[in-house]
Amino acid sequence: MLQFEGGLSVTALVLGGALKLTASQKKPQPISPAQATKFATYFLSRRSVQTAKGVHVLLDALTTLNQQKTITPICMQVIGNGQMQPDDLQVSVRVVDLLGNAVIPALDTVVASVNAKQGGASVVKDVKLALKGSDKTVFGLDLKAAKPSRGLYMADLTAGAFKQSVELKILGRVKVGSLEVGVGDSDSSSAVKKQSVEFPKTLTTPLSADSQQKVVMKVSLLDETTGKAISVHQAFVRFENGKTGEEIVFVAEQDTSKAYKFDMDVGARSGDFSHMSGKYLMELIVGDASLSNSFRWHVADINLKFSQDTTDRESAHESLYKPKKEIVHQFRVPEKRPARFVSDLFTGICCVPLLILLVIWIRLKVNISNFPLSLSAIGFHLGLGAILFLFFVFWLQLDMFTTIRYLLPLALFTFLCGNRFLRSVATKRSAHEK
């Protein structure tokens, strides 16, 4: 691609202006055919522009470029996704100008050469494409006579002086040449007894295998057109539990004869099946990007028996996905309180010092006449009494956090009053000593 910095608007303005100026001055175009192709590629990559202005400048630039007949490119593309069925190898190619119209003047011939993408082997060379019907823009190429095999191909299209390469994909059809399935001893002490199954039927008799045996499958996949053995992107063997619906998928490996083999030791693979014995559906899955008939085939039913206790395993597996019992948070149960007699006795012992204090005050005949009747003194004693009462209530019913919430303001009040009260007492004592 080629573009000017600034995007669609700037590129369209500069290129359109240059082409119109040279045309009016009857001068040669300012760009070469190769550059015109790159500018056209950029403009066409902006087909999804959303604004009205963007649509206008895009169409104006393409129209101006399309009028330069000596350098303007043409568009060649395969109609559809480029995939062809093996029974319909018709390729349709649309050849138009930059605006999607028929090329003027009309093209004499459109030639195509088709080569294999891998290896480069030529399928057809310089084949002339024919117009399809009355539409002057659609040309057809028939590859039926060349009988190409499935795979990817590159078609080199030539229309006048312009060339374009497009990718083609020819799909193939696969068929099952043969399939054998059987059960044998895992130690290979005896030959595996195999049974043939015809596609797309299912084995009539279910197979049975225990942990001392192995399951074997061998399948030959052929190209329906050539009859030769082919390789595919996906070859899987799938087991589905008939009770729970759970699936286990294994890869089938291709051997030197290009046949796909599957060999499973039941005992060794017990963990993959969660040790769940029972009936399983056995399927073969074949898929490839170049196949038109990928398939999923129910080959047989098989009863697998594992050595471990499957009953306990199944019950544990089922309980694993059942709702668990709700967890309810519980605080620690408080410890048992002592007997009422012990509590009362301890309370009485705690009150003995207070009683002794009162008795001493009475015997000493304490003189309270010197008690100062000031706010600080009264507040200090009231605060101290309130704290003692709070402790008493805490002992009866409050918890520690509630007690602390009430204690903080009382302690602050008592501290301030006590500080003021003690200062006044100290002042009076100093004055009396003097």
Tab-separated table of C-alpha atoms in Angstrom:
chain	number	residue	atom	x	y	z
A	1	MET	CA	0.000	0.000	0.000
A	2	LEU	CA	0.894	3.645	-0.443
A	3	GLN	CA	-0.623	6.553	1.501
A	4	PHE	CA	0.231	10.022	2.727
A	5	GLU	CA	0.549	10.787	6.407
A	6	GLY	CA	-2.812	12.022	7.590
A	7	GLY	CA	-4.985	9.154	6.444
A	8	LEU	CA	-7.733	8.855	3.885
A	9	SER	CA	-8.650	12.538	3.534
A	10	VAL	CA	-5.094	13.776	2.991
A	11	THR	CA	-4.196	10.905	0.630
A	12	ALA	CA	-7.344	11.449	-1.451
A	13	LEU	CA	-6.798	15.231	-1.557
A	14	VAL	CA	-3.141	15.083	-2.614
A	15	LEU	CA	-3.466	12.227	-5.122
A	16	GLY	CA	-6.765	13.479	-6.595
A	17	GLY	CA	-5.411	17.016	-6.922
A	18	ALA	CA	-2.214	15.823	-8.610
A	19	LEU	CA	-4.091	13.635	-11.123
A	20	LYS	CA	-6.617	16.371	-11.956
A	21	LEU	CA	-3.847	18.982	-12.342
A	22	THR	CA	-1.786	16.847	-14.732
A	23	ALA	CA	-4.917	15.960	-16.718
A	24	SER	CA	-5.889	19.625	-17.137
A	25	GLN	CA	-2.335	20.527	-18.139
A	26	LYS	CA	-2.137	17.491	-20.427
A	27	LYS	CA	0.944	16.303	-18.626
A	28	PRO	CA	1.944	12.664	-17.882
A	29	GLN	CA	0.502	11.160	-14.714
A	30	PRO	CA	2.687	11.847	-11.655
A	31	ILE	CA	2.664	8.181	-10.515
A	32	SER	CA	3.607	4.895	-12.134
A	33	PRO	CA	1.213	1.940	-12.688
A	34	ALA	CA	2.802	0.110	-9.745
A	35	GLN	CA	2.245	3.117	-7.495
A	36	ALA	CA	-1.333	3.457	-8.750
A	37	THR	CA	-1.956	-0.167	-7.762
A	38	LYS	CA	-0.620	0.450	-4.261
A	39	PHE	CA	-2.707	3.621	-3.814
A	40	ALA	CA	-5.787	1.736	-5.058
A	41	THR	CA	-5.081	-1.059	-2.560
A	42	TYR	CA	-5.036	1.494	0.250
A	43	PHE	CA	-8.292	3.139	-0.848
A	44	LEU	CA	-10.067	-0.207	-1.161
A	45	SER	CA	-8.867	-1.182	2.320
A	46	ARG	CA	-10.892	1.792	3.636
A	47	ARG	CA	-14.208	0.558	2.225
A	48	SER	CA	-15.681	0.365	5.726
A	49	VAL	CA	-15.446	4.141	6.313
A	50	GLN	CA	-18.345	5.334	8.497
A	51	THR	CA	-18.679	9.115	7.989
A	52	ALA	CA	-20.340	10.904	5.080
A	53	LYS	CA	-17.184	12.940	4.483
A	54	GLY	CA	-15.107	9.785	4.360
A	55	VAL	CA	-17.470	8.205	1.820
A	56	HIS	CA	-17.265	11.300	-0.375
A	57	VAL	CA	-13.468	11.548	-0.435
A	58	LEU	CA	-13.124	7.773	-0.970
A	59	LEU	CA	-15.472	7.707	-3.966
A	60	ASP	CA	-13.942	10.871	-5.407
A	61	ALA	CA	-10.416	9.449	-5.160
A	62	LEU	CA	-11.416	6.090	-6.706
A	63	THR	CA	-13.320	7.818	-9.515
A	64	THR	CA	-10.377	10.081	-10.317
A	65	LEU	CA	-7.916	7.176	-10.235
A	66	ASN	CA	-10.275	5.011	-12.311
A	67	GLN	CA	-10.305	7.629	-15.090
A	68	GLN	CA	-6.567	7.259	-15.664
A	69	LYS	CA	-6.883	4.399	-18.157
A	70	THR	CA	-3.152	4.028	-18.779
A	71	ILE	CA	-2.246	3.383	-15.130
A	72	THR	CA	-5.472	2.437	-13.315
A	73	PRO	CA	-5.474	-1.137	-12.026
A	74	ILE	CA	-8.325	-3.615	-12.260
A	75	CYS	CA	-9.647	-5.908	-9.538
A	76	MET	CA	-9.689	-9.689	-9.862
A	77	GLN	CA	-11.065	-11.862	-7.107
A	78	VAL	CA	-12.615	-15.293	-6.635
A	79	ILE	CA	-16.345	-15.264	-6.027
A	80	GLY	CA	-17.101	-16.992	-2.727
A	81	ASN	CA	-14.558	-18.356	-0.264
A	82	GLY	CA	-12.416	-20.123	-2.860
A	83	GLN	CA	-13.396	-23.608	-1.678
A	84	MET	CA	-14.419	-26.201	-4.251
A	85	GLN	CA	-16.169	-29.490	-3.702
A	86	PRO	CA	-14.617	-32.562	-5.334
A	87	ASP	CA	-17.679	-32.991	-7.571
A	88	ASP	CA	-17.840	-29.316	-8.564
A	89	LEU	CA	-14.497	-27.831	-9.635
A	90	GLN	CA	-15.892	-24.661	-11.192
A	91	VAL	CA	-14.094	-21.436	-10.239
A	92	SER	CA	-15.789	-18.082	-10.789
A	93	VAL	CA	-13.637	-14.960	-10.999
A	94	ARG	CA	-14.964	-11.420	-11.021
A	95	VAL	CA	-12.955	-8.883	-13.042
A	96	VAL	CA	-14.025	-5.253	-12.514
A	97	ASP	CA	-12.634	-1.753	-12.288
A	98	LEU	CA	-12.064	0.115	-9.021
A	99	LEU	CA	-15.758	1.031	-8.748
A	100	GLY	CA	-17.020	-2.506	-9.328
A	101	ASN	CA	-18.124	-1.930	-12.925
A	102	ALA	CA	-17.181	-3.806	-16.080
A	103	VAL	CA	-13.770	-2.860	-17.428
A	104	ILE	CA	-13.891	-0.407	-20.353
A	105	PRO	CA	-12.700	-1.149	-22.942
A	106	ALA	CA	-13.731	-4.779	-22.507
A	107	LEU	CA	-10.949	-7.285	-21.890
A	108	ASP	CA	-10.067	-9.627	-24.699
A	109	THR	CA	-8.956	-12.537	-22.543
A	110	VAL	CA	-8.405	-13.523	-18.917
A	111	VAL	CA	-5.797	-16.261	-18.519
A	112	ALA	CA	-5.180	-18.429	-15.456
A	113	SER	CA	-2.433	-20.799	-14.340
A	114	VAL	CA	-3.006	-23.012	-11.318
A	115	ASN	CA	-0.166	-24.534	-9.281
A	116	ALA	CA	-0.108	-26.530	-6.067
A	117	LYS	CA	0.798	-24.333	-3.113
A	118	GLN	CA	3.024	-27.028	-1.637
A	119	GLY	CA	5.580	-28.292	-4.119
A	120	GLY	CA	4.512	-25.972	-6.963
A	121	ALA	CA	3.250	-28.768	-9.248
A	122	SER	CA	1.349	-27.315	-12.202
A	123	VAL	CA	-2.324	-28.261	-12.573
A	124	VAL	CA	-3.269	-26.090	-15.565
A	125	LYS	CA	-1.241	-23.486	-17.436
A	126	ASP	CA	-2.383	-20.443	-19.424
A	127	VAL	CA	-5.993	-21.559	-19.605
A	128	LYS	CA	-8.370	-18.991	-21.071
A	129	LEU	CA	-11.319	-18.150	-18.822
A	130	ALA	CA	-14.747	-17.954	-20.448
A	131	LEU	CA	-17.473	-15.429	-19.706
A	132	LYS	CA	-20.323	-16.836	-17.637
A	133	GLY	CA	-23.684	-15.749	-19.028
A	134	SER	CA	-24.531	-12.163	-19.842
A	135	ASP	CA	-22.521	-10.706	-16.973
A	136	LYS	CA	-19.436	-9.148	-18.556
A	137	THR	CA	-17.563	-9.142	-15.236
A	138	VAL	CA	-17.676	-12.863	-14.317
A	139	PHE	CA	-15.317	-15.414	-15.848
A	140	GLY	CA	-15.300	-19.147	-15.218
A	141	LEU	CA	-12.533	-21.745	-14.942
A	142	ASP	CA	-13.284	-25.470	-14.977
A	143	LEU	CA	-10.649	-27.697	-13.331
A	144	LYS	CA	-12.602	-30.912	-13.736
A	145	ALA	CA	-10.477	-32.167	-16.614
A	146	ALA	CA	-7.264	-31.642	-14.614
A	147	LYS	CA	-8.585	-33.824	-11.731
A	148	PRO	CA	-6.618	-32.059	-8.981
A	149	SER	CA	-6.369	-33.741	-5.609
A	150	ARG	CA	-7.471	-32.069	-2.387
A	151	GLY	CA	-5.252	-29.335	-1.039
A	152	LEU	CA	-4.304	-25.674	-1.446
A	153	TYR	CA	-3.533	-24.123	-4.826
A	154	MET	CA	-2.462	-20.724	-6.141
A	155	ALA	CA	-4.193	-19.364	-9.225
A	156	ASP	CA	-2.227	-16.722	-11.157
A	157	LEU	CA	-4.725	-14.567	-13.079
A	158	THR	CA	-3.654	-12.355	-15.977
A	159	ALA	CA	-5.943	-9.721	-17.537
A	160	GLY	CA	-4.131	-7.541	-20.038
A	161	ALA	CA	-1.135	-6.037	-18.274
A	162	PHE	CA	-2.400	-6.815	-14.806
A	163	LYS	CA	-1.745	-9.934	-12.753
A	164	GLN	CA	-3.257	-11.173	-9.544
A	165	SER	CA	-2.665	-14.297	-7.428
A	166	VAL	CA	-5.541	-15.833	-5.489
A	167	GLU	CA	-5.693	-18.891	-3.239
A	168	LEU	CA	-7.958	-21.841	-3.991
A	169	LYS	CA	-8.823	-24.774	-1.763
A	170	ILE	CA	-10.036	-28.029	-3.250
A	171	LEU	CA	-11.859	-30.127	-0.707
A	172	GLY	CA	-11.776	-33.897	-0.718
A	173	ARG	CA	-13.961	-36.663	0.611
A	174	VAL	CA	-12.760	-39.329	2.988
A	175	LYS	CA	-14.054	-42.865	3.282
A	176	VAL	CA	-13.345	-45.612	5.758
A	177	GLY	CA	-11.473	-48.434	4.070
A	178	SER	CA	-11.635	-50.730	7.086
A	179	LEU	CA	-12.011	-50.584	10.854
A	180	GLU	CA	-11.175	-53.275	13.368
A	181	VAL	CA	-11.771	-53.088	17.103
A	182	GLY	CA	-11.089	-55.629	19.823
A	183	VAL	CA	-10.052	-56.412	23.398
A	184	GLY	CA	-6.985	-58.379	24.495
A	185	ASP	CA	-4.672	-58.965	27.435
A	186	SER	CA	-2.526	-55.955	28.309
A	187	ASP	CA	0.594	-58.144	28.654
A	188	SER	CA	0.091	-59.437	25.073
A	189	SER	CA	0.087	-63.017	26.339
A	190	SER	CA	-2.687	-63.827	23.880
A	191	ALA	CA	-3.676	-62.485	20.495
A	192	VAL	CA	-6.261	-59.704	20.372
A	193	LYS	CA	-9.537	-60.877	18.954
A	194	LYS	CA	-10.636	-58.103	16.578
A	195	GLN	CA	-14.031	-57.514	15.009
A	196	SER	CA	-14.637	-55.581	11.795
A	197	VAL	CA	-17.193	-52.779	11.745
A	198	GLU	CA	-18.623	-51.314	8.554
A	199	PHE	CA	-19.097	-47.572	8.316
A	200	PRO	CA	-21.422	-46.097	9.594
A	201	LYS	CA	-22.850	-49.054	11.525
A	202	THR	CA	-22.315	-49.800	15.221
A	203	LEU	CA	-20.965	-53.075	16.563
A	204	THR	CA	-23.988	-55.143	17.531
A	205	THR	CA	-22.420	-56.827	20.575
A	206	PRO	CA	-20.984	-54.558	23.309
A	207	LEU	CA	-17.328	-55.091	24.177
A	208	SER	CA	-16.082	-55.783	27.713
A	209	ALA	CA	-12.662	-55.028	29.200
A	210	ASP	CA	-11.224	-55.054	32.718
A	211	SER	CA	-8.091	-53.569	34.264
A	212	GLN	CA	-5.941	-56.469	33.011
A	213	GLN	CA	-6.889	-55.901	29.371
A	214	LYS	CA	-6.461	-53.353	26.629
A	215	VAL	CA	-8.721	-51.904	23.911
A	216	VAL	CA	-7.333	-51.821	20.361
A	217	MET	CA	-8.664	-50.087	17.255
A	218	LYS	CA	-7.209	-49.818	13.758
A	219	VAL	CA	-8.827	-47.780	10.970
A	220	SER	CA	-7.796	-47.080	7.396
A	221	LEU	CA	-8.866	-43.717	5.908
A	222	LEU	CA	-8.900	-43.382	2.117
A	223	ASP	CA	-9.369	-40.577	-0.356
A	224	GLU	CA	-12.725	-41.177	-2.032
A	225	THR	CA	-11.421	-39.971	-5.403
A	226	THR	CA	-8.036	-41.672	-5.622
A	227	GLY	CA	-8.554	-44.540	-3.184
A	228	LYS	CA	-5.185	-43.830	-1.536
A	229	ALA	CA	-4.546	-43.687	2.207
A	230	ILE	CA	-4.597	-40.111	3.522
A	231	SER	CA	-3.556	-38.218	6.626
A	232	VAL	CA	-6.008	-35.995	8.475
A	233	HIS	CA	-5.569	-33.212	10.987
A	234	GLN	CA	-7.826	-34.782	13.607
A	235	ALA	CA	-8.309	-38.465	14.418
A	236	PHE	CA	-9.721	-38.971	17.903
A	237	VAL	CA	-11.261	-41.824	19.860
A	238	ARG	CA	-13.909	-40.585	22.283
A	239	PHE	CA	-15.432	-42.402	25.259
A	240	GLU	CA	-18.628	-41.142	26.889
A	241	ASN	CA	-19.926	-42.436	30.201
A	242	GLY	CA	-23.486	-43.639	29.656
A	243	LYS	CA	-24.474	-42.688	33.213
A	244	THR	CA	-22.835	-39.325	33.883
A	245	GLY	CA	-22.240	-38.114	30.308
A	246	GLU	CA	-18.579	-37.311	31.012
A	247	GLU	CA	-16.217	-37.752	28.071
A	248	ILE	CA	-12.592	-38.788	27.646
A	249	VAL	CA	-10.853	-38.190	24.319
A	250	PHE	CA	-7.688	-39.908	23.070
A	251	VAL	CA	-5.594	-39.277	19.958
A	252	ALA	CA	-5.252	-42.007	17.337
A	253	GLU	CA	-1.718	-42.187	15.948
A	254	GLN	CA	-0.800	-42.953	12.324
A	255	ASP	CA	1.637	-45.786	11.677
A	256	THR	CA	4.013	-46.358	8.761
A	257	SER	CA	1.240	-47.818	6.610
A	258	LYS	CA	-0.791	-44.605	7.142
A	259	ALA	CA	-3.414	-46.509	9.126
A	260	TYR	CA	-4.583	-44.951	12.378
A	261	LYS	CA	-4.129	-47.046	15.528
A	262	PHE	CA	-5.474	-46.701	19.037
A	263	ASP	CA	-4.204	-48.843	21.912
A	264	MET	CA	-5.473	-48.210	25.466
A	265	ASP	CA	-4.392	-50.110	28.570
A	266	VAL	CA	-7.536	-50.061	30.720
A	267	GLY	CA	-5.703	-50.417	34.044
A	268	ALA	CA	-3.137	-47.728	33.253
A	269	ARG	CA	-5.859	-45.309	32.107
A	270	SER	CA	-8.073	-45.905	35.134
A	271	GLY	CA	-7.373	-42.424	36.493
A	272	ASP	CA	-8.543	-40.760	33.268
A	273	PHE	CA	-11.930	-42.390	33.798
A	274	SER	CA	-12.008	-41.429	37.517
A	275	HIS	CA	-12.022	-45.193	38.237
A	276	MET	CA	-15.710	-45.284	37.313
A	277	SER	CA	-16.697	-48.646	35.916
A	278	GLY	CA	-19.697	-48.902	33.634
A	279	LYS	CA	-20.915	-48.742	30.073
A	280	TYR	CA	-19.179	-46.300	27.730
A	281	LEU	CA	-19.990	-45.135	24.221
A	282	MET	CA	-16.971	-45.439	21.908
A	283	GLU	CA	-16.721	-43.038	18.945
A	284	LEU	CA	-14.269	-42.259	16.149
A	285	ILE	CA	-13.922	-38.566	15.216
A	286	VAL	CA	-12.245	-37.625	11.903
A	287	GLY	CA	-11.831	-34.013	10.788
A	288	ASP	CA	-9.702	-31.956	8.436
A	289	ALA	CA	-9.848	-28.444	6.968
A	290	SER	CA	-9.610	-29.913	3.464
A	291	LEU	CA	-12.409	-32.462	3.907
A	292	SER	CA	-16.020	-31.852	2.990
A	293	ASN	CA	-17.384	-34.865	4.901
A	294	SER	CA	-15.695	-34.903	8.306
A	295	PHE	CA	-17.589	-37.340	10.510
A	296	ARG	CA	-18.245	-38.612	14.026
A	297	TRP	CA	-18.938	-42.339	14.113
A	298	HIS	CA	-20.406	-44.382	16.963
A	299	VAL	CA	-18.274	-47.494	16.562
A	300	ALA	CA	-19.269	-49.618	19.565
A	301	ASP	CA	-20.381	-49.750	23.188
A	302	ILE	CA	-17.916	-51.054	25.752
A	303	ASN	CA	-18.197	-52.087	29.410
A	304	LEU	CA	-15.116	-51.059	31.374
A	305	LYS	CA	-14.361	-52.524	34.792
A	306	PHE	CA	-11.593	-51.060	36.928
A	307	SER	CA	-9.845	-52.800	39.820
A	308	GLN	CA	-10.627	-50.198	42.480
A	309	ASP	CA	-13.887	-50.049	44.423
A	310	THR	CA	-16.073	-48.216	41.941
A	311	THR	CA	-19.031	-48.018	44.334
A	312	ASP	CA	-17.076	-45.860	46.772
A	313	ARG	CA	-15.590	-43.910	43.911
A	314	GLU	CA	-19.002	-43.165	42.428
A	315	SER	CA	-20.475	-42.107	45.757
A	316	ALA	CA	-17.442	-39.879	46.429
A	317	HIS	CA	-17.700	-38.439	42.940
A	318	GLU	CA	-21.399	-37.687	43.387
A	319	SER	CA	-20.927	-36.168	46.845
A	320	LEU	CA	-18.156	-33.954	45.494
A	321	TYR	CA	-20.682	-31.897	43.537
A	322	LYS	CA	-23.486	-31.873	46.125
A	323	PRO	CA	-24.131	-28.735	48.222
A	324	LYS	CA	-22.096	-28.691	51.405
A	325	LYS	CA	-23.549	-28.012	54.873
A	326	GLU	CA	-23.803	-24.319	55.649
A	327	ILE	CA	-21.053	-23.015	57.915
A	328	VAL	CA	-22.528	-20.829	60.707
A	329	HIS	CA	-20.059	-18.809	62.778
A	330	GLN	CA	-20.335	-19.351	66.534
A	331	PHE	CA	-18.662	-17.456	69.345
A	332	ARG	CA	-16.882	-19.384	72.074
A	333	VAL	CA	-19.254	-20.630	74.737
A	334	PRO	CA	-18.644	-18.700	78.008
A	335	GLU	CA	-16.998	-20.625	80.786
A	336	LYS	CA	-19.203	-21.884	83.604
A	337	ARG	CA	-19.610	-19.362	86.420
A	338	PRO	CA	-18.884	-20.376	90.038
A	339	ALA	CA	-21.630	-21.202	92.536
A	340	ARG	CA	-23.646	-18.387	94.099
A	341	PHE	CA	-22.186	-19.036	97.573
A	342	VAL	CA	-18.617	-18.672	96.264
A	343	SER	CA	-19.463	-15.405	94.523
A	344	ASP	CA	-21.165	-13.927	97.605
A	345	LEU	CA	-18.290	-14.991	99.841
A	346	PHE	CA	-15.732	-13.369	97.518
A	347	THR	CA	-17.839	-10.193	97.410
A	348	GLY	CA	-17.956	-10.086	101.209
A	349	ILE	CA	-14.185	-10.505	101.444
A	350	CYS	CA	-13.732	-7.631	98.944
A	351	CYS	CA	-16.000	-5.410	101.080
A	352	VAL	CA	-14.082	-6.120	104.346
A	353	PRO	CA	-11.427	-3.387	103.713
A	354	LEU	CA	-14.194	-0.832	103.200
A	355	LEU	CA	-15.849	-1.833	106.460
A	356	ILE	CA	-12.503	-1.630	108.285
A	357	LEU	CA	-12.022	1.871	106.850
A	358	LEU	CA	-15.414	3.002	108.126
A	359	VAL	CA	-14.739	1.528	111.583
A	360	ILE	CA	-11.374	3.308	111.796
A	361	TRP	CA	-12.988	6.603	110.748
A	362	ILE	CA	-15.604	6.200	113.477
A	363	ARG	CA	-13.059	5.343	116.202
A	364	LEU	CA	-10.710	8.166	115.147
A	365	LYS	CA	-13.625	10.549	114.979
A	366	VAL	CA	-12.576	11.964	111.615
A	367	ASN	CA	-13.210	15.677	111.373
A	368	ILE	CA	-14.810	16.536	108.028
A	369	SER	CA	-15.362	20.165	108.960
A	370	ASN	CA	-12.244	21.080	106.986
A	371	PHE	CA	-13.774	19.693	103.779
A	372	PRO	CA	-13.655	22.637	101.349
A	373	LEU	CA	-16.983	23.456	99.789
A	374	SER	CA	-15.605	24.242	96.333
A	375	LEU	CA	-16.692	23.014	92.920
A	376	SER	CA	-13.367	21.249	92.323
A	377	ALA	CA	-13.550	19.358	95.630
A	378	ILE	CA	-17.172	18.356	95.172
A	379	GLY	CA	-16.513	17.426	91.530
A	380	PHE	CA	-13.474	15.343	92.419
A	381	HIS	CA	-15.306	13.319	95.051
A	382	LEU	CA	-18.403	12.960	92.887
A	383	GLY	CA	-16.241	11.782	89.987
A	384	LEU	CA	-14.397	9.331	92.182
A	385	GLY	CA	-17.691	8.008	93.542
A	386	ALA	CA	-19.099	7.727	90.009
A	387	ILE	CA	-16.070	5.676	88.939
A	388	LEU	CA	-16.521	3.327	91.876
A	389	PHE	CA	-20.229	3.018	91.055
A	390	LEU	CA	-19.362	2.308	87.389
A	391	PHE	CA	-17.084	-0.515	88.502
A	392	PHE	CA	-19.942	-1.875	90.586
A	393	VAL	CA	-22.289	-1.796	87.559
A	394	PHE	CA	-19.560	-3.398	85.431
A	395	TRP	CA	-19.394	-6.207	87.961
A	396	LEU	CA	-23.170	-6.663	87.657
A	397	GLN	CA	-23.938	-6.454	83.930
A	398	LEU	CA	-21.700	-4.299	81.706
A	399	ASP	CA	-18.980	-5.579	79.405
A	400	MET	CA	-15.459	-4.208	79.242
A	401	PHE	CA	-15.898	-2.096	76.081
A	402	THR	CA	-19.063	-0.394	77.331
A	403	THR	CA	-17.422	0.284	80.694
A	404	ILE	CA	-14.403	1.900	79.028
A	405	ARG	CA	-16.691	4.111	76.926
A	406	TYR	CA	-18.297	5.492	80.120
A	407	LEU	CA	-15.051	5.521	82.098
A	408	LEU	CA	-13.123	7.840	79.754
A	409	PRO	CA	-15.247	10.996	80.257
A	410	LEU	CA	-15.585	10.299	84.032
A	411	ALA	CA	-11.830	9.823	84.416
A	412	LEU	CA	-11.127	13.059	82.498
A	413	PHE	CA	-13.611	15.017	84.637
A	414	THR	CA	-12.230	13.533	87.889
A	415	PHE	CA	-8.631	14.269	86.814
A	416	LEU	CA	-9.341	17.936	86.072
A	417	CYS	CA	-11.286	18.462	89.297
A	418	GLY	CA	-8.694	16.586	91.391
A	419	ASN	CA	-5.856	18.603	89.889
A	420	ARG	CA	-7.608	21.887	90.689
A	421	PHE	CA	-8.575	20.655	94.162
A	422	LEU	CA	-5.026	19.556	95.076
A	423	ARG	CA	-3.587	22.864	93.836
A	424	SER	CA	-5.964	24.783	96.114
A	425	VAL	CA	-5.054	22.580	99.098
A	426	ALA	CA	-1.343	23.090	98.433
A	427	THR	CA	-1.827	26.844	98.155
A	428	LYS	CA	-3.681	27.039	101.504
A	429	ARG	CA	-1.021	24.888	103.208
A	430	SER	CA	1.758	27.141	101.915
A	431	ALA	CA	-0.058	30.256	103.132
A	432	HIS	CA	-0.671	28.729	106.580
A	433	GLU	CA	3.017	27.795	107.006
A	434	LYS	CA	4.066	31.340	106.260
